[in-house]
Short mmCIF file of C-alpha atoms in Angstrom, two decimals:
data_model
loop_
_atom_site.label_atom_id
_atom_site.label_comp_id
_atom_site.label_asym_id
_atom_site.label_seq_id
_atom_site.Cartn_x
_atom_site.Cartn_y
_atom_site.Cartn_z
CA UNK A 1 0.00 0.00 0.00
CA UNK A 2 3.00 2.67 0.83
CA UNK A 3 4.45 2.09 -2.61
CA UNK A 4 1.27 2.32 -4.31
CA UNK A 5 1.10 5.44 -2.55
CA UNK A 6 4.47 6.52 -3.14
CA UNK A 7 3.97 5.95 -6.91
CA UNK A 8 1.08 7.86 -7.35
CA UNK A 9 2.33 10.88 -4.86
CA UNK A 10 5.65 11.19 -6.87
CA UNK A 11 3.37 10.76 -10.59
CA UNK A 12 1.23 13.70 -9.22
CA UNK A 13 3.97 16.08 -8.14
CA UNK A 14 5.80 14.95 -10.94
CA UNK A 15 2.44 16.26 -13.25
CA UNK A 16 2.60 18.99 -11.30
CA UNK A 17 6.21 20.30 -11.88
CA UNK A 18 5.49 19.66 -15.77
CA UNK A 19 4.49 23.44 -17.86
CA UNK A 20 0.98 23.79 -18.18
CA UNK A 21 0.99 23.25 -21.93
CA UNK A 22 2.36 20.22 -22.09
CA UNK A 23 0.60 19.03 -18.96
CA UNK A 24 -1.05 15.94 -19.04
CA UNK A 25 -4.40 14.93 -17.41
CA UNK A 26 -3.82 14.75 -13.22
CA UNK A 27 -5.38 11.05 -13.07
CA UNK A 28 -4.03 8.04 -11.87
CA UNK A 29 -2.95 6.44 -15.06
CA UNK A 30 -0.91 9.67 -15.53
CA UNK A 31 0.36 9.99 -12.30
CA UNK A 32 1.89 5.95 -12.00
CA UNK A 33 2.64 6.70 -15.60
CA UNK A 34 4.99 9.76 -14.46
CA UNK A 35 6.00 8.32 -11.38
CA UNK A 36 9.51 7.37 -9.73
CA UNK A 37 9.10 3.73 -9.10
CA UNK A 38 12.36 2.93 -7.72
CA UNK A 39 11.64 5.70 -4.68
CA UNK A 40 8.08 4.38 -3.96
CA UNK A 41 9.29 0.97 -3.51
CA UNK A 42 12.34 2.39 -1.42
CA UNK A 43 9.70 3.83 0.58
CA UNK A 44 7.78 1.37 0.89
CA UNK A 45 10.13 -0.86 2.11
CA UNK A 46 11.37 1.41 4.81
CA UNK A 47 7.37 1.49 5.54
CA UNK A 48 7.38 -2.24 5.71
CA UNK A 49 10.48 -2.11 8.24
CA UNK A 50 9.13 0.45 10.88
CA UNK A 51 5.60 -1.41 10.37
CA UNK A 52 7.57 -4.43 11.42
CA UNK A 53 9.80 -2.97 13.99
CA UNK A 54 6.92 -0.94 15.83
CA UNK A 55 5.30 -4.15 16.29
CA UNK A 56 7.90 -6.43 17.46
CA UNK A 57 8.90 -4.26 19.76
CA UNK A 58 5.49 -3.73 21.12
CA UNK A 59 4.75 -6.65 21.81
CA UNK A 60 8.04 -7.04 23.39
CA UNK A 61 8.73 -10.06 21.49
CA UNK A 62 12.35 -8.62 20.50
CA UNK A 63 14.65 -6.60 22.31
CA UNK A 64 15.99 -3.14 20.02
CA UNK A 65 18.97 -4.60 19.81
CA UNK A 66 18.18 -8.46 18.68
CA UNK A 67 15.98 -6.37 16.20
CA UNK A 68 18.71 -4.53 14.90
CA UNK A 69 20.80 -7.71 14.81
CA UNK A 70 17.88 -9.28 12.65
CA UNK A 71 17.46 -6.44 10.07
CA UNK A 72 21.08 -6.77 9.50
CA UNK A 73 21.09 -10.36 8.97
CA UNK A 74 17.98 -9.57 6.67
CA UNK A 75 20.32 -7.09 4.55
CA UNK A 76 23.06 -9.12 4.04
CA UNK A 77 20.87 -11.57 2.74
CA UNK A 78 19.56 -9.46 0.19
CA UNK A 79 22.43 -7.45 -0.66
CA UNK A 80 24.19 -9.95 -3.63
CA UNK A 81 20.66 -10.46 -5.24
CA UNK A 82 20.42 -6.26 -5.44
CA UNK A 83 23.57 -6.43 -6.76
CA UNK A 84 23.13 -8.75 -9.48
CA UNK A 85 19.82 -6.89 -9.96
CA UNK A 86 21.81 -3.60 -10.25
CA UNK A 87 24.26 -4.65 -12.51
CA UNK A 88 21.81 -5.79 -14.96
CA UNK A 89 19.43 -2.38 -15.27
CA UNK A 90 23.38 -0.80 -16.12
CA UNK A 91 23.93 -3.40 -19.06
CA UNK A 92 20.35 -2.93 -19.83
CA UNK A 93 21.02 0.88 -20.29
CA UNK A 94 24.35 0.54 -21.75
CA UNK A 95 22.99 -2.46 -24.29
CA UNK A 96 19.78 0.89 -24.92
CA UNK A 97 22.65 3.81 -25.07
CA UNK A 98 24.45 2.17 -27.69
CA UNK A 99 22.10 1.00 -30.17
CA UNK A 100 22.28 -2.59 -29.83
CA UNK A 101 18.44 -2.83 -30.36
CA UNK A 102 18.27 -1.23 -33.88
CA UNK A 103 21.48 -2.94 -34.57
CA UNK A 104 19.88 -6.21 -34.29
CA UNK A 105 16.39 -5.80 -36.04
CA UNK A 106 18.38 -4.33 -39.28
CA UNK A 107 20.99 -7.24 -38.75
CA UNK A 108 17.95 -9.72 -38.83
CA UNK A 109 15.21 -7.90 -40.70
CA UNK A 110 15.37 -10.13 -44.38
CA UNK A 111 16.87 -13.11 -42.98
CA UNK A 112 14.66 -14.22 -40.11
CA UNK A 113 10.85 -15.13 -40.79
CA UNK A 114 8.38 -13.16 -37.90
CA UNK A 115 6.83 -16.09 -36.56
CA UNK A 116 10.51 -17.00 -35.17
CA UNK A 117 10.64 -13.80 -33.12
CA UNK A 118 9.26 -15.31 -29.93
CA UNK A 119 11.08 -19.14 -29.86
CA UNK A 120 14.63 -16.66 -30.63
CA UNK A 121 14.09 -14.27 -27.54
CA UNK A 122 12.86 -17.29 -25.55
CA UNK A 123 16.00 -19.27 -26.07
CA UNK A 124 18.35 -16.11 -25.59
CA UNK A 125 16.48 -15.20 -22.58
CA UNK A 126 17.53 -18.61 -21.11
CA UNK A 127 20.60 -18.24 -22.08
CA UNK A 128 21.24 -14.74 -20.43
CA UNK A 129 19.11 -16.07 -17.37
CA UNK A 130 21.40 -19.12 -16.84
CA UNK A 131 24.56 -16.98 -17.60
CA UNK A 132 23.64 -14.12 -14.33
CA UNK A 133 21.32 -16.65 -12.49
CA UNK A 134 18.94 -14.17 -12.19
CA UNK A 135 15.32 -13.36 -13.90
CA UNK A 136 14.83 -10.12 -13.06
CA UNK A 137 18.26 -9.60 -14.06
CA UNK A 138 17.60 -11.31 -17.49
CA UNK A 139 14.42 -8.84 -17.92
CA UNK A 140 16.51 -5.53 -17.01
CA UNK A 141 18.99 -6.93 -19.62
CA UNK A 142 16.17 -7.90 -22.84
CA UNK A 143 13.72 -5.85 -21.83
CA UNK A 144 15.69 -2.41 -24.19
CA UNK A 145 15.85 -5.02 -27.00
CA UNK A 146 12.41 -6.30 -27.54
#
């Protein structure tokens, strides 16, 4: 709920900062559209955490300190997936910056038949996917291509 917030509180004041002529409509297909999804979800993950840590400590089930102790097992759990995850959206945007996309479709426009298309970006996407062991990283990566 605190990203969806987020999301469409940064789409509206990013509507907002826009000049009038070029303003789009202030609904909330505009305002997600417009919005700064990394910060929403950064948000509401530090939502998620107080939500957490208000209530364990509450209900007294963890001291502040054994909580603290947990969150920072927590992040160093998650901290090689983010990277992985990181390093992908940069070779996504470097594989974007340089052309690769356009290189490719004029590379392959009169040799390869359309109905191909999908079985050829399945089987790279496995490829890439097995190569950084990671999905989302394989989607950051394909996803300025197709």
């Amino acid at each position: 709920v605190a990203s969806f917030l987020g999301m469409f509180f940064q789409g509206a004041t990013a509507i907002a900062a826009l000049p009038e002529a070029t303003r789009p409509v202030a609904n909330i297909v505009n305002a997600l559209r417009y919005a700064d999804s990394v910060t929403a979800l950064l948000w509401g993950s530090v939502a998620g955490w107080l939500t957490s840590l208000g209530l364990v400590l509450s209900q007294k089930l963890l001291s502040l300190s054994e909580s603290m102790e947990a969150w920072t097992e927590g992040v160093k759990d998650v901290i090689e997936p983010t990277l992985v995850l990181l390093l992908a959206w940069a070779l996504g945007s470097v594989i974007s910056d340089v052309g690769t996309a356009e290189f490719i479709a004029s590379s392959l426009k009169a040799g390869l038949p359309v109905w191909s298309l999908p079985a050829l970006i399945s089987a790279i996407c496995y490829v890439i996917s097995f190569a950084c062991g990671s999905s989302f990283g394989t989607m950051g990566i394909v996803f300025p291509l197709v």
